[in-house]
């Protein structure tokens, strides 16, 4: 399994244009790819949306992201909240609010997945381990996962995370596609773990200066977008994103919180999920996603909410060995 997406044919083409002609990649190649995916997924995505809306009782979300601190230490050019330009007032989630969210999930016997991150670097919150321990105890049947850029990891922190997480993804951002020293140490430790544990440790080679989707029109290197997407996005059907102040964003691509679906300091999570705001968004998504203001600016194409990357630690062995030699 290829861990480095720049190793395959499409990745090599993308890598070439990221080095030689970013304008062409941003304005031509990536929009063409998004539009092609959109055409391919129109029927299947709308079918899935219709199946949700036709159910007598709308299903519970499958994934919840809880952002306990709204800061990141990364400088990724595609991110509207990187450490150099983050417009959000600093906010740390109150512990009482976090525990109340977990209590609500416990009361509905939540068995979906939960990540204590969203548009942030979760390890900036020093309470992360305490929060994960609490969540693991209260939600034994939920799948706990985490995305991190790995820059604040140590082997000891990594060992502690593995006590509570079902899986972890480390996005190693480096334009030369080289493992950071901290990630390399974690990788070498992970190779000593049982094979079944290694399968749930993902390390993904990424670039800081990368051309991706436009993230609801907020990406700095994809902000100008005149695409009109027609497929239905599954985020409003399957995902909840909680900001540190308890407000719910429309989805993970609403990085700065332009749209608020509800407030957990005033409302219950299930009531918000089944409330009128979500109903309008979902019905619009089935008819025409461009009826939703935020979605009309977004070129994300997702037939369903991704459960995480499938790249695993074992896949890195050959590549890293070559890099180290």
PDB file of C-alpha atoms in Angstrom:
ATOM      1  CA  UNK A   1       0.000   0.000   0.000  1.00  0.00           C
ATOM      2  CA  UNK A   2       1.427   3.375  -1.047  1.00  0.00           C
ATOM      3  CA  UNK A   3       1.713   5.768   1.872  1.00  0.00           C
ATOM      4  CA  UNK A   4       3.221   8.649  -0.037  1.00  0.00           C
ATOM      5  CA  UNK A   5       0.472   9.914  -2.378  1.00  0.00           C
ATOM      6  CA  UNK A   6       3.137  11.597  -4.478  1.00  0.00           C
ATOM      7  CA  UNK A   7       4.525   8.215  -5.485  1.00  0.00           C
ATOM      8  CA  UNK A   8       1.667   7.249  -7.783  1.00  0.00           C
ATOM      9  CA  UNK A   9       0.972   8.611 -11.258  1.00  0.00           C
ATOM     10  CA  UNK A  10      -1.486  11.324 -10.258  1.00  0.00           C
ATOM     11  CA  UNK A  11       0.694  12.295  -7.322  1.00  0.00           C
ATOM     12  CA  UNK A  12       3.751  12.687  -9.513  1.00  0.00           C
ATOM     13  CA  UNK A  13       1.845  14.966 -11.878  1.00  0.00           C
ATOM     14  CA  UNK A  14       0.604  17.019  -8.940  1.00  0.00           C
ATOM     15  CA  UNK A  15       4.099  17.184  -7.480  1.00  0.00           C
ATOM     16  CA  UNK A  16       5.472  18.435 -10.819  1.00  0.00           C
ATOM     17  CA  UNK A  17       2.979  21.274 -11.089  1.00  0.00           C
ATOM     18  CA  UNK A  18       3.355  22.229  -7.430  1.00  0.00           C
ATOM     19  CA  UNK A  19       7.010  22.834  -8.204  1.00  0.00           C
ATOM     20  CA  UNK A  20       6.699  24.254 -11.714  1.00  0.00           C
ATOM     21  CA  UNK A  21       3.296  25.868 -12.202  1.00  0.00           C
ATOM     22  CA  UNK A  22       1.073  26.395  -9.155  1.00  0.00           C
ATOM     23  CA  UNK A  23      -1.294  28.669 -11.059  1.00  0.00           C
ATOM     24  CA  UNK A  24      -2.117  25.965 -13.590  1.00  0.00           C
ATOM     25  CA  UNK A  25      -2.613  23.428 -10.810  1.00  0.00           C
ATOM     26  CA  UNK A  26      -4.873  25.765  -8.822  1.00  0.00           C
ATOM     27  CA  UNK A  27      -6.960  27.131 -11.665  1.00  0.00           C
ATOM     28  CA  UNK A  28      -7.065  24.235 -14.135  1.00  0.00           C
ATOM     29  CA  UNK A  29      -5.957  20.795 -12.989  1.00  0.00           C
ATOM     30  CA  UNK A  30      -7.501  20.580  -9.505  1.00  0.00           C
ATOM     31  CA  UNK A  31     -10.828  22.157 -10.560  1.00  0.00           C
ATOM     32  CA  UNK A  32     -10.967  19.708 -13.480  1.00  0.00           C
ATOM     33  CA  UNK A  33     -10.374  16.794 -11.075  1.00  0.00           C
ATOM     34  CA  UNK A  34     -13.067  18.030  -8.671  1.00  0.00           C
ATOM     35  CA  UNK A  35     -15.565  18.531 -11.457  1.00  0.00           C
ATOM     36  CA  UNK A  36     -14.865  15.058 -12.847  1.00  0.00           C
ATOM     37  CA  UNK A  37     -15.424  13.502  -9.421  1.00  0.00           C
ATOM     38  CA  UNK A  38     -18.589  15.543  -9.028  1.00  0.00           C
ATOM     39  CA  UNK A  39     -20.052  14.172 -12.270  1.00  0.00           C
ATOM     40  CA  UNK A  40     -19.100  10.643 -11.318  1.00  0.00           C
ATOM     41  CA  UNK A  41     -20.752  10.871  -7.877  1.00  0.00           C
ATOM     42  CA  UNK A  42     -23.933  12.845  -8.637  1.00  0.00           C
ATOM     43  CA  UNK A  43     -26.259   9.838  -8.778  1.00  0.00           C
ATOM     44  CA  UNK A  44     -24.731   7.789  -5.955  1.00  0.00           C
ATOM     45  CA  UNK A  45     -24.441  10.730  -3.537  1.00  0.00           C
ATOM     46  CA  UNK A  46     -28.010  11.904  -4.087  1.00  0.00           C
ATOM     47  CA  UNK A  47     -29.261   8.347  -3.722  1.00  0.00           C
ATOM     48  CA  UNK A  48     -27.523   8.117  -0.352  1.00  0.00           C
ATOM     49  CA  UNK A  49     -28.926  11.495   0.733  1.00  0.00           C
ATOM     50  CA  UNK A  50     -32.430  10.440  -0.300  1.00  0.00           C
ATOM     51  CA  UNK A  51     -32.127   7.216   1.692  1.00  0.00           C
ATOM     52  CA  UNK A  52     -31.322   9.232   4.807  1.00  0.00           C
ATOM     53  CA  UNK A  53     -34.194  11.654   4.328  1.00  0.00           C
ATOM     54  CA  UNK A  54     -36.703   8.882   3.637  1.00  0.00           C
ATOM     55  CA  UNK A  55     -36.077   7.171   6.970  1.00  0.00           C
ATOM     56  CA  UNK A  56     -38.863   7.504   9.501  1.00  0.00           C
ATOM     57  CA  UNK A  57     -36.327   8.592  12.108  1.00  0.00           C
ATOM     58  CA  UNK A  58     -33.228  10.396  10.872  1.00  0.00           C
ATOM     59  CA  UNK A  59     -30.085   8.415  11.867  1.00  0.00           C
ATOM     60  CA  UNK A  60     -27.631   9.685  14.439  1.00  0.00           C
ATOM     61  CA  UNK A  61     -24.363  11.181  13.233  1.00  0.00           C
ATOM     62  CA  UNK A  62     -21.577   8.677  12.594  1.00  0.00           C
ATOM     63  CA  UNK A  63     -18.654  10.929  13.498  1.00  0.00           C
ATOM     64  CA  UNK A  64     -18.182  13.786  15.937  1.00  0.00           C
ATOM     65  CA  UNK A  65     -15.162  16.090  16.043  1.00  0.00           C
ATOM     66  CA  UNK A  66     -14.646  18.030  19.269  1.00  0.00           C
ATOM     67  CA  UNK A  67     -12.157  20.879  19.019  1.00  0.00           C
ATOM     68  CA  UNK A  68     -10.979  21.617  22.562  1.00  0.00           C
ATOM     69  CA  UNK A  69      -8.551  24.382  21.533  1.00  0.00           C
ATOM     70  CA  UNK A  70      -8.841  26.487  18.395  1.00  0.00           C
ATOM     71  CA  UNK A  71      -5.198  26.862  17.521  1.00  0.00           C
ATOM     72  CA  UNK A  72      -2.684  25.148  15.243  1.00  0.00           C
ATOM     73  CA  UNK A  73       1.102  25.418  15.136  1.00  0.00           C
ATOM     74  CA  UNK A  74       1.258  24.574  11.410  1.00  0.00           C
ATOM     75  CA  UNK A  75       1.920  26.944   8.516  1.00  0.00           C
ATOM     76  CA  UNK A  76       0.100  25.053   5.746  1.00  0.00           C
ATOM     77  CA  UNK A  77      -0.625  27.411   2.850  1.00  0.00           C
ATOM     78  CA  UNK A  78      -3.968  25.767   2.076  1.00  0.00           C
ATOM     79  CA  UNK A  79      -5.319  26.251   5.603  1.00  0.00           C
ATOM     80  CA  UNK A  80      -7.362  29.379   6.480  1.00  0.00           C
ATOM     81  CA  UNK A  81      -6.473  29.043  10.155  1.00  0.00           C
ATOM     82  CA  UNK A  82      -2.721  28.365  10.035  1.00  0.00           C
ATOM     83  CA  UNK A  83      -0.715  29.937  12.823  1.00  0.00           C
ATOM     84  CA  UNK A  84       0.194  33.034  10.779  1.00  0.00           C
ATOM     85  CA  UNK A  85      -3.337  34.071   9.760  1.00  0.00           C
ATOM     86  CA  UNK A  86      -5.818  32.533  12.215  1.00  0.00           C
ATOM     87  CA  UNK A  87      -8.637  35.107  12.588  1.00  0.00           C
ATOM     88  CA  UNK A  88     -10.408  33.292  15.456  1.00  0.00           C
ATOM     89  CA  UNK A  89     -10.321  34.701  19.008  1.00  0.00           C
ATOM     90  CA  UNK A  90      -8.426  32.223  21.164  1.00  0.00           C
ATOM     91  CA  UNK A  91     -10.705  29.769  22.936  1.00  0.00           C
ATOM     92  CA  UNK A  92     -10.097  26.789  25.198  1.00  0.00           C
ATOM     93  CA  UNK A  93     -13.094  24.538  25.819  1.00  0.00           C
ATOM     94  CA  UNK A  94     -14.317  24.564  29.421  1.00  0.00           C
ATOM     95  CA  UNK A  95     -13.842  21.189  31.073  1.00  0.00           C
ATOM     96  CA  UNK A  96     -17.444  21.244  32.282  1.00  0.00           C
ATOM     97  CA  UNK A  97     -18.668  21.660  28.708  1.00  0.00           C
ATOM     98  CA  UNK A  98     -16.483  18.806  27.501  1.00  0.00           C
ATOM     99  CA  UNK A  99     -17.754  16.492  30.217  1.00  0.00           C
ATOM    100  CA  UNK A 100     -21.347  17.489  29.438  1.00  0.00           C
ATOM    101  CA  UNK A 101     -20.861  16.603  25.752  1.00  0.00           C
ATOM    102  CA  UNK A 102     -19.445  13.212  26.735  1.00  0.00           C
ATOM    103  CA  UNK A 103     -22.360  12.718  29.131  1.00  0.00           C
ATOM    104  CA  UNK A 104     -24.852  13.417  26.345  1.00  0.00           C
ATOM    105  CA  UNK A 105     -23.081  10.908  24.090  1.00  0.00           C
ATOM    106  CA  UNK A 106     -23.131   8.359  26.913  1.00  0.00           C
ATOM    107  CA  UNK A 107     -26.855   8.876  27.419  1.00  0.00           C
ATOM    108  CA  UNK A 108     -27.560   7.939  23.805  1.00  0.00           C
ATOM    109  CA  UNK A 109     -25.136   4.988  23.971  1.00  0.00           C
ATOM    110  CA  UNK A 110     -22.980   6.502  21.246  1.00  0.00           C
ATOM    111  CA  UNK A 111     -21.081   3.858  19.273  1.00  0.00           C
ATOM    112  CA  UNK A 112     -19.802   5.967  16.386  1.00  0.00           C
ATOM    113  CA  UNK A 113     -16.380   7.554  16.040  1.00  0.00           C
ATOM    114  CA  UNK A 114     -15.084  10.591  17.921  1.00  0.00           C
ATOM    115  CA  UNK A 115     -11.992  12.703  17.346  1.00  0.00           C
ATOM    116  CA  UNK A 116     -10.758  15.316  19.811  1.00  0.00           C
ATOM    117  CA  UNK A 117      -9.623  17.636  17.048  1.00  0.00           C
ATOM    118  CA  UNK A 118     -10.993  19.514  14.056  1.00  0.00           C
ATOM    119  CA  UNK A 119      -9.302  22.585  12.595  1.00  0.00           C
ATOM    120  CA  UNK A 120      -6.482  22.614  15.131  1.00  0.00           C
ATOM    121  CA  UNK A 121      -3.456  20.784  16.489  1.00  0.00           C
ATOM    122  CA  UNK A 122      -4.932  18.777  19.391  1.00  0.00           C
ATOM    123  CA  UNK A 123      -1.648  18.342  21.268  1.00  0.00           C
ATOM    124  CA  UNK A 124      -1.569  22.096  21.942  1.00  0.00           C
ATOM    125  CA  UNK A 125      -4.197  21.358  24.591  1.00  0.00           C
ATOM    126  CA  UNK A 126      -2.281  19.933  27.540  1.00  0.00           C
ATOM    127  CA  UNK A 127      -5.512  18.384  28.861  1.00  0.00           C
ATOM    128  CA  UNK A 128      -5.796  16.113  25.801  1.00  0.00           C
ATOM    129  CA  UNK A 129      -4.666  12.952  27.606  1.00  0.00           C
ATOM    130  CA  UNK A 130      -6.990  13.636  30.535  1.00  0.00           C
ATOM    131  CA  UNK A 131      -9.887  14.227  28.143  1.00  0.00           C
ATOM    132  CA  UNK A 132      -9.163  11.063  26.166  1.00  0.00           C
ATOM    133  CA  UNK A 133      -8.961   9.012  29.343  1.00  0.00           C
ATOM    134  CA  UNK A 134     -12.334  10.373  30.450  1.00  0.00           C
ATOM    135  CA  UNK A 135     -13.922   9.776  27.048  1.00  0.00           C
ATOM    136  CA  UNK A 136     -12.567   6.227  26.896  1.00  0.00           C
ATOM    137  CA  UNK A 137     -14.039   5.438  30.316  1.00  0.00           C
ATOM    138  CA  UNK A 138     -17.459   6.961  29.578  1.00  0.00           C
ATOM    139  CA  UNK A 139     -17.776   5.781  25.961  1.00  0.00           C
ATOM    140  CA  UNK A 140     -16.319   2.257  25.894  1.00  0.00           C
ATOM    141  CA  UNK A 141     -18.134   1.360  22.671  1.00  0.00           C
ATOM    142  CA  UNK A 142     -17.135   4.454  20.685  1.00  0.00           C
ATOM    143  CA  UNK A 143     -14.173   4.557  18.298  1.00  0.00           C
ATOM    144  CA  UNK A 144     -11.692   7.175  19.498  1.00  0.00           C
ATOM    145  CA  UNK A 145      -9.264   8.544  16.950  1.00  0.00           C
ATOM    146  CA  UNK A 146      -6.963  11.521  16.446  1.00  0.00           C
ATOM    147  CA  UNK A 147      -5.293  13.495  13.668  1.00  0.00           C
ATOM    148  CA  UNK A 148      -2.098  15.365  14.545  1.00  0.00           C
ATOM    149  CA  UNK A 149       0.786  16.910  12.626  1.00  0.00           C
ATOM    150  CA  UNK A 150       3.170  15.118  14.974  1.00  0.00           C
ATOM    151  CA  UNK A 151       5.424  18.086  15.723  1.00  0.00           C
ATOM    152  CA  UNK A 152       4.634  17.976  19.453  1.00  0.00           C
ATOM    153  CA  UNK A 153       4.821  14.203  19.748  1.00  0.00           C
ATOM    154  CA  UNK A 154       7.361  12.298  21.780  1.00  0.00           C
ATOM    155  CA  UNK A 155       7.513   8.546  22.190  1.00  0.00           C
ATOM    156  CA  UNK A 156       6.184   8.892  25.737  1.00  0.00           C
ATOM    157  CA  UNK A 157       3.237  11.013  24.591  1.00  0.00           C
ATOM    158  CA  UNK A 158       2.600   8.544  21.803  1.00  0.00           C
ATOM    159  CA  UNK A 159       2.519   5.636  24.264  1.00  0.00           C
ATOM    160  CA  UNK A 160       0.007   7.535  26.387  1.00  0.00           C
ATOM    161  CA  UNK A 161      -2.216   8.256  23.374  1.00  0.00           C
ATOM    162  CA  UNK A 162      -2.258   4.591  22.413  1.00  0.00           C
ATOM    163  CA  UNK A 163      -3.813   3.726  25.788  1.00  0.00           C
ATOM    164  CA  UNK A 164      -7.034   5.437  24.741  1.00  0.00           C
ATOM    165  CA  UNK A 165      -7.118   5.670  20.939  1.00  0.00           C
ATOM    166  CA  UNK A 166      -8.409   3.057  18.538  1.00  0.00           C
ATOM    167  CA  UNK A 167      -6.373   4.640  15.776  1.00  0.00           C
ATOM    168  CA  UNK A 168      -4.200   7.671  15.104  1.00  0.00           C
ATOM    169  CA  UNK A 169      -3.150   9.489  11.945  1.00  0.00           C
ATOM    170  CA  UNK A 170      -0.003  11.600  11.827  1.00  0.00           C
ATOM    171  CA  UNK A 171       0.044  14.066   8.947  1.00  0.00           C
ATOM    172  CA  UNK A 172       3.761  14.638   8.384  1.00  0.00           C
ATOM    173  CA  UNK A 173       3.847  18.035   6.633  1.00  0.00           C
ATOM    174  CA  UNK A 174       7.115  18.485   4.800  1.00  0.00           C
ATOM    175  CA  UNK A 175       7.545  19.794   1.250  1.00  0.00           C
ATOM    176  CA  UNK A 176      10.542  17.499   0.738  1.00  0.00           C
ATOM    177  CA  UNK A 177       8.463  14.500   1.895  1.00  0.00           C
ATOM    178  CA  UNK A 178      10.877  13.651   4.713  1.00  0.00           C
ATOM    179  CA  UNK A 179       9.807  12.496   8.162  1.00  0.00           C
ATOM    180  CA  UNK A 180      10.259  15.035  10.953  1.00  0.00           C
ATOM    181  CA  UNK A 181      12.609  13.858  13.696  1.00  0.00           C
ATOM    182  CA  UNK A 182       9.768  13.507  16.229  1.00  0.00           C
ATOM    183  CA  UNK A 183       7.695  11.459  13.790  1.00  0.00           C
ATOM    184  CA  UNK A 184      10.699   9.305  12.888  1.00  0.00           C
ATOM    185  CA  UNK A 185      11.192   8.387  16.563  1.00  0.00           C
ATOM    186  CA  UNK A 186       7.509   7.531  16.926  1.00  0.00           C
ATOM    187  CA  UNK A 187       7.681   5.467  13.753  1.00  0.00           C
ATOM    188  CA  UNK A 188      10.681   3.477  14.997  1.00  0.00           C
ATOM    189  CA  UNK A 189       8.899   2.770  18.283  1.00  0.00           C
ATOM    190  CA  UNK A 190       5.701   1.780  16.480  1.00  0.00           C
ATOM    191  CA  UNK A 191       7.597  -0.873  14.530  1.00  0.00           C
ATOM    192  CA  UNK A 192       8.192  -2.700  17.824  1.00  0.00           C
ATOM    193  CA  UNK A 193       4.447  -3.003  18.507  1.00  0.00           C
ATOM    194  CA  UNK A 194       2.297  -6.042  17.663  1.00  0.00           C
ATOM    195  CA  UNK A 195       1.201  -6.175  14.044  1.00  0.00           C
ATOM    196  CA  UNK A 196      -2.475  -5.713  14.870  1.00  0.00           C
ATOM    197  CA  UNK A 197      -1.634  -2.440  16.680  1.00  0.00           C
ATOM    198  CA  UNK A 198       0.511  -1.203  13.816  1.00  0.00           C
ATOM    199  CA  UNK A 199      -2.481  -1.472  11.510  1.00  0.00           C
ATOM    200  CA  UNK A 200      -4.144   1.379  13.410  1.00  0.00           C
ATOM    201  CA  UNK A 201      -1.197   3.765  13.268  1.00  0.00           C
ATOM    202  CA  UNK A 202      -1.225   5.877  10.129  1.00  0.00           C
ATOM    203  CA  UNK A 203       1.545   8.175   8.935  1.00  0.00           C
ATOM    204  CA  UNK A 204       0.731  10.238   5.904  1.00  0.00           C
ATOM    205  CA  UNK A 205       3.279  12.204   3.890  1.00  0.00           C
ATOM    206  CA  UNK A 206       1.872  15.678   3.241  1.00  0.00           C
ATOM    207  CA  UNK A 207       3.129  19.028   1.971  1.00  0.00           C
ATOM    208  CA  UNK A 208       2.696  22.388   3.658  1.00  0.00           C
ATOM    209  CA  UNK A 209       2.373  24.006   0.238  1.00  0.00           C
ATOM    210  CA  UNK A 210      -0.222  21.763  -1.309  1.00  0.00           C
ATOM    211  CA  UNK A 211      -3.131  22.425  -3.650  1.00  0.00           C
ATOM    212  CA  UNK A 212      -6.261  20.718  -2.358  1.00  0.00           C
ATOM    213  CA  UNK A 213      -9.995  21.431  -2.305  1.00  0.00           C
ATOM    214  CA  UNK A 214     -11.013  25.015  -1.555  1.00  0.00           C
ATOM    215  CA  UNK A 215     -12.495  24.269   1.901  1.00  0.00           C
ATOM    216  CA  UNK A 216     -15.785  26.141   1.385  1.00  0.00           C
ATOM    217  CA  UNK A 217     -13.947  28.912  -0.433  1.00  0.00           C
ATOM    218  CA  UNK A 218     -11.636  29.712   2.502  1.00  0.00           C
ATOM    219  CA  UNK A 219      -8.423  28.010   1.329  1.00  0.00           C
ATOM    220  CA  UNK A 220      -5.794  30.667   0.673  1.00  0.00           C
ATOM    221  CA  UNK A 221      -4.477  28.932  -2.419  1.00  0.00           C
ATOM    222  CA  UNK A 222      -7.919  27.962  -3.782  1.00  0.00           C
ATOM    223  CA  UNK A 223     -10.100  30.860  -2.618  1.00  0.00           C
ATOM    224  CA  UNK A 224     -11.194  31.887  -6.109  1.00  0.00           C
ATOM    225  CA  UNK A 225     -13.675  29.316  -7.305  1.00  0.00           C
ATOM    226  CA  UNK A 226     -16.454  29.465  -9.870  1.00  0.00           C
ATOM    227  CA  UNK A 227     -17.280  25.744  -9.884  1.00  0.00           C
ATOM    228  CA  UNK A 228     -20.892  24.733  -9.474  1.00  0.00           C
ATOM    229  CA  UNK A 229     -20.973  21.298  -7.880  1.00  0.00           C
ATOM    230  CA  UNK A 230     -24.046  19.093  -8.266  1.00  0.00           C
ATOM    231  CA  UNK A 231     -23.349  16.035  -6.120  1.00  0.00           C
ATOM    232  CA  UNK A 232     -24.648  15.849  -2.553  1.00  0.00           C
ATOM    233  CA  UNK A 233     -22.077  16.177   0.224  1.00  0.00           C
ATOM    234  CA  UNK A 234     -22.575  13.761   3.118  1.00  0.00           C
ATOM    235  CA  UNK A 235     -21.090  15.906   5.879  1.00  0.00           C
ATOM    236  CA  UNK A 236     -24.466  17.347   7.035  1.00  0.00           C
ATOM    237  CA  UNK A 237     -25.869  13.814   7.082  1.00  0.00           C
ATOM    238  CA  UNK A 238     -23.117  12.063   9.018  1.00  0.00           C
ATOM    239  CA  UNK A 239     -20.802  14.482  10.841  1.00  0.00           C
ATOM    240  CA  UNK A 240     -20.930  16.846  13.840  1.00  0.00           C
ATOM    241  CA  UNK A 241     -18.208  19.416  14.501  1.00  0.00           C
ATOM    242  CA  UNK A 242     -18.064  21.155  17.905  1.00  0.00           C
ATOM    243  CA  UNK A 243     -16.035  24.323  18.399  1.00  0.00           C
ATOM    244  CA  UNK A 244     -14.411  25.135  21.782  1.00  0.00           C
ATOM    245  CA  UNK A 245     -17.243  27.487  22.724  1.00  0.00           C
ATOM    246  CA  UNK A 246     -19.802  24.708  22.263  1.00  0.00           C
ATOM    247  CA  UNK A 247     -21.167  25.960  18.951  1.00  0.00           C
ATOM    248  CA  UNK A 248     -21.577  23.483  16.097  1.00  0.00           C
ATOM    249  CA  UNK A 249     -20.087  24.291  12.691  1.00  0.00           C
ATOM    250  CA  UNK A 250     -21.790  23.063   9.532  1.00  0.00           C
ATOM    251  CA  UNK A 251     -18.866  20.721   8.833  1.00  0.00           C
ATOM    252  CA  UNK A 252     -15.114  20.327   9.166  1.00  0.00           C
ATOM    253  CA  UNK A 253     -14.548  22.548   6.108  1.00  0.00           C
ATOM    254  CA  UNK A 254     -16.128  25.502   7.903  1.00  0.00           C
ATOM    255  CA  UNK A 255     -12.794  26.195   9.563  1.00  0.00           C
ATOM    256  CA  UNK A 256     -13.532  29.702  10.858  1.00  0.00           C
ATOM    257  CA  UNK A 257     -17.108  28.934  11.922  1.00  0.00           C
ATOM    258  CA  UNK A 258     -19.033  30.923   9.334  1.00  0.00           C
ATOM    259  CA  UNK A 259     -22.170  28.845   9.922  1.00  0.00           C
ATOM    260  CA  UNK A 260     -23.455  27.819  13.342  1.00  0.00           C
ATOM    261  CA  UNK A 261     -25.953  24.981  13.586  1.00  0.00           C
ATOM    262  CA  UNK A 262     -26.550  25.228  17.326  1.00  0.00           C
ATOM    263  CA  UNK A 263     -25.046  25.966  20.742  1.00  0.00           C
ATOM    264  CA  UNK A 264     -24.375  23.182  23.265  1.00  0.00           C
ATOM    265  CA  UNK A 265     -24.306  25.656  26.136  1.00  0.00           C
ATOM    266  CA  UNK A 266     -28.028  26.198  25.471  1.00  0.00           C
ATOM    267  CA  UNK A 267     -29.271  23.137  23.558  1.00  0.00           C
ATOM    268  CA  UNK A 268     -28.903  19.373  23.583  1.00  0.00           C
ATOM    269  CA  UNK A 269     -26.765  17.748  20.906  1.00  0.00           C
ATOM    270  CA  UNK A 270     -29.517  15.437  19.641  1.00  0.00           C
ATOM    271  CA  UNK A 271     -31.992  18.307  19.457  1.00  0.00           C
ATOM    272  CA  UNK A 272     -29.595  20.340  17.326  1.00  0.00           C
ATOM    273  CA  UNK A 273     -28.895  17.356  15.052  1.00  0.00           C
ATOM    274  CA  UNK A 274     -32.615  16.838  14.476  1.00  0.00           C
ATOM    275  CA  UNK A 275     -33.395  20.547  14.371  1.00  0.00           C
ATOM    276  CA  UNK A 276     -34.686  22.780  11.583  1.00  0.00           C
ATOM    277  CA  UNK A 277     -31.277  24.183  10.562  1.00  0.00           C
ATOM    278  CA  UNK A 278     -29.927  20.753   9.696  1.00  0.00           C
ATOM    279  CA  UNK A 279     -33.201  19.767   8.005  1.00  0.00           C
ATOM    280  CA  UNK A 280     -33.024  22.774   5.691  1.00  0.00           C
ATOM    281  CA  UNK A 281     -29.374  22.115   4.846  1.00  0.00           C
ATOM    282  CA  UNK A 282     -30.042  18.439   4.084  1.00  0.00           C
ATOM    283  CA  UNK A 283     -33.122  19.056   1.963  1.00  0.00           C
ATOM    284  CA  UNK A 284     -31.268  21.738   0.026  1.00  0.00           C
ATOM    285  CA  UNK A 285     -28.352  19.358  -0.458  1.00  0.00           C
ATOM    286  CA  UNK A 286     -30.621  16.822  -2.103  1.00  0.00           C
ATOM    287  CA  UNK A 287     -32.225  19.429  -4.382  1.00  0.00           C
ATOM    288  CA  UNK A 288     -29.205  21.610  -5.155  1.00  0.00           C
ATOM    289  CA  UNK A 289     -26.246  22.085  -2.834  1.00  0.00           C
ATOM    290  CA  UNK A 290     -25.876  25.641  -4.148  1.00  0.00           C
ATOM    291  CA  UNK A 291     -29.022  26.581  -2.212  1.00  0.00           C
ATOM    292  CA  UNK A 292     -26.777  26.447   0.876  1.00  0.00           C
ATOM    293  CA  UNK A 293     -24.622  29.566   0.887  1.00  0.00           C
ATOM    294  CA  UNK A 294     -21.531  27.953   2.381  1.00  0.00           C
ATOM    295  CA  UNK A 295     -21.850  24.809   0.257  1.00  0.00           C
ATOM    296  CA  UNK A 296     -22.206  26.854  -2.933  1.00  0.00           C
ATOM    297  CA  UNK A 297     -18.623  28.076  -2.450  1.00  0.00           C
ATOM    298  CA  UNK A 298     -17.243  24.601  -1.723  1.00  0.00           C
ATOM    299  CA  UNK A 299     -15.807  22.054  -4.159  1.00  0.00           C
ATOM    300  CA  UNK A 300     -15.591  19.205  -1.663  1.00  0.00           C
ATOM    301  CA  UNK A 301     -16.970  15.997  -3.128  1.00  0.00           C
ATOM    302  CA  UNK A 302     -17.718  13.296  -0.579  1.00  0.00           C
ATOM    303  CA  UNK A 303     -20.222  10.457  -1.077  1.00  0.00           C
ATOM    304  CA  UNK A 304     -19.896   9.725   2.631  1.00  0.00           C
ATOM    305  CA  UNK A 305     -17.867  10.968   5.584  1.00  0.00           C
ATOM    306  CA  UNK A 306     -14.408   9.361   5.488  1.00  0.00           C
ATOM    307  CA  UNK A 307     -13.541   7.219   8.502  1.00  0.00           C
ATOM    308  CA  UNK A 308      -9.850   8.016   8.215  1.00  0.00           C
ATOM    309  CA  UNK A 309      -6.865   7.298   6.065  1.00  0.00           C
ATOM    310  CA  UNK A 310      -5.955   3.679   5.384  1.00  0.00           C
ATOM    311  CA  UNK A 311      -2.211   4.302   5.311  1.00  0.00           C
ATOM    312  CA  UNK A 312      -0.507   2.338   8.075  1.00  0.00           C
ATOM    313  CA  UNK A 313       2.820   2.200   9.848  1.00  0.00           C
ATOM    314  CA  UNK A 314       3.998  -1.011   8.199  1.00  0.00           C
ATOM    315  CA  UNK A 315       3.712   0.558   4.778  1.00  0.00           C
ATOM    316  CA  UNK A 316       6.382   3.098   5.710  1.00  0.00           C
ATOM    317  CA  UNK A 317       9.167   0.637   6.453  1.00  0.00           C
ATOM    318  CA  UNK A 318      10.701   0.422   2.989  1.00  0.00           C
ATOM    319  CA  UNK A 319      10.326   4.129   2.238  1.00  0.00           C
ATOM    320  CA  UNK A 320      11.806   5.339   5.526  1.00  0.00           C
ATOM    321  CA  UNK A 321      14.674   2.871   5.355  1.00  0.00           C
ATOM    322  CA  UNK A 322      15.586   4.298   1.973  1.00  0.00           C
ATOM    323  CA  UNK A 323      15.347   7.858   3.325  1.00  0.00           C
ATOM    324  CA  UNK A 324      17.529   7.045   6.352  1.00  0.00           C
ATOM    325  CA  UNK A 325      20.166   5.341   4.213  1.00  0.00           C
TER     326      UNK A 325
END
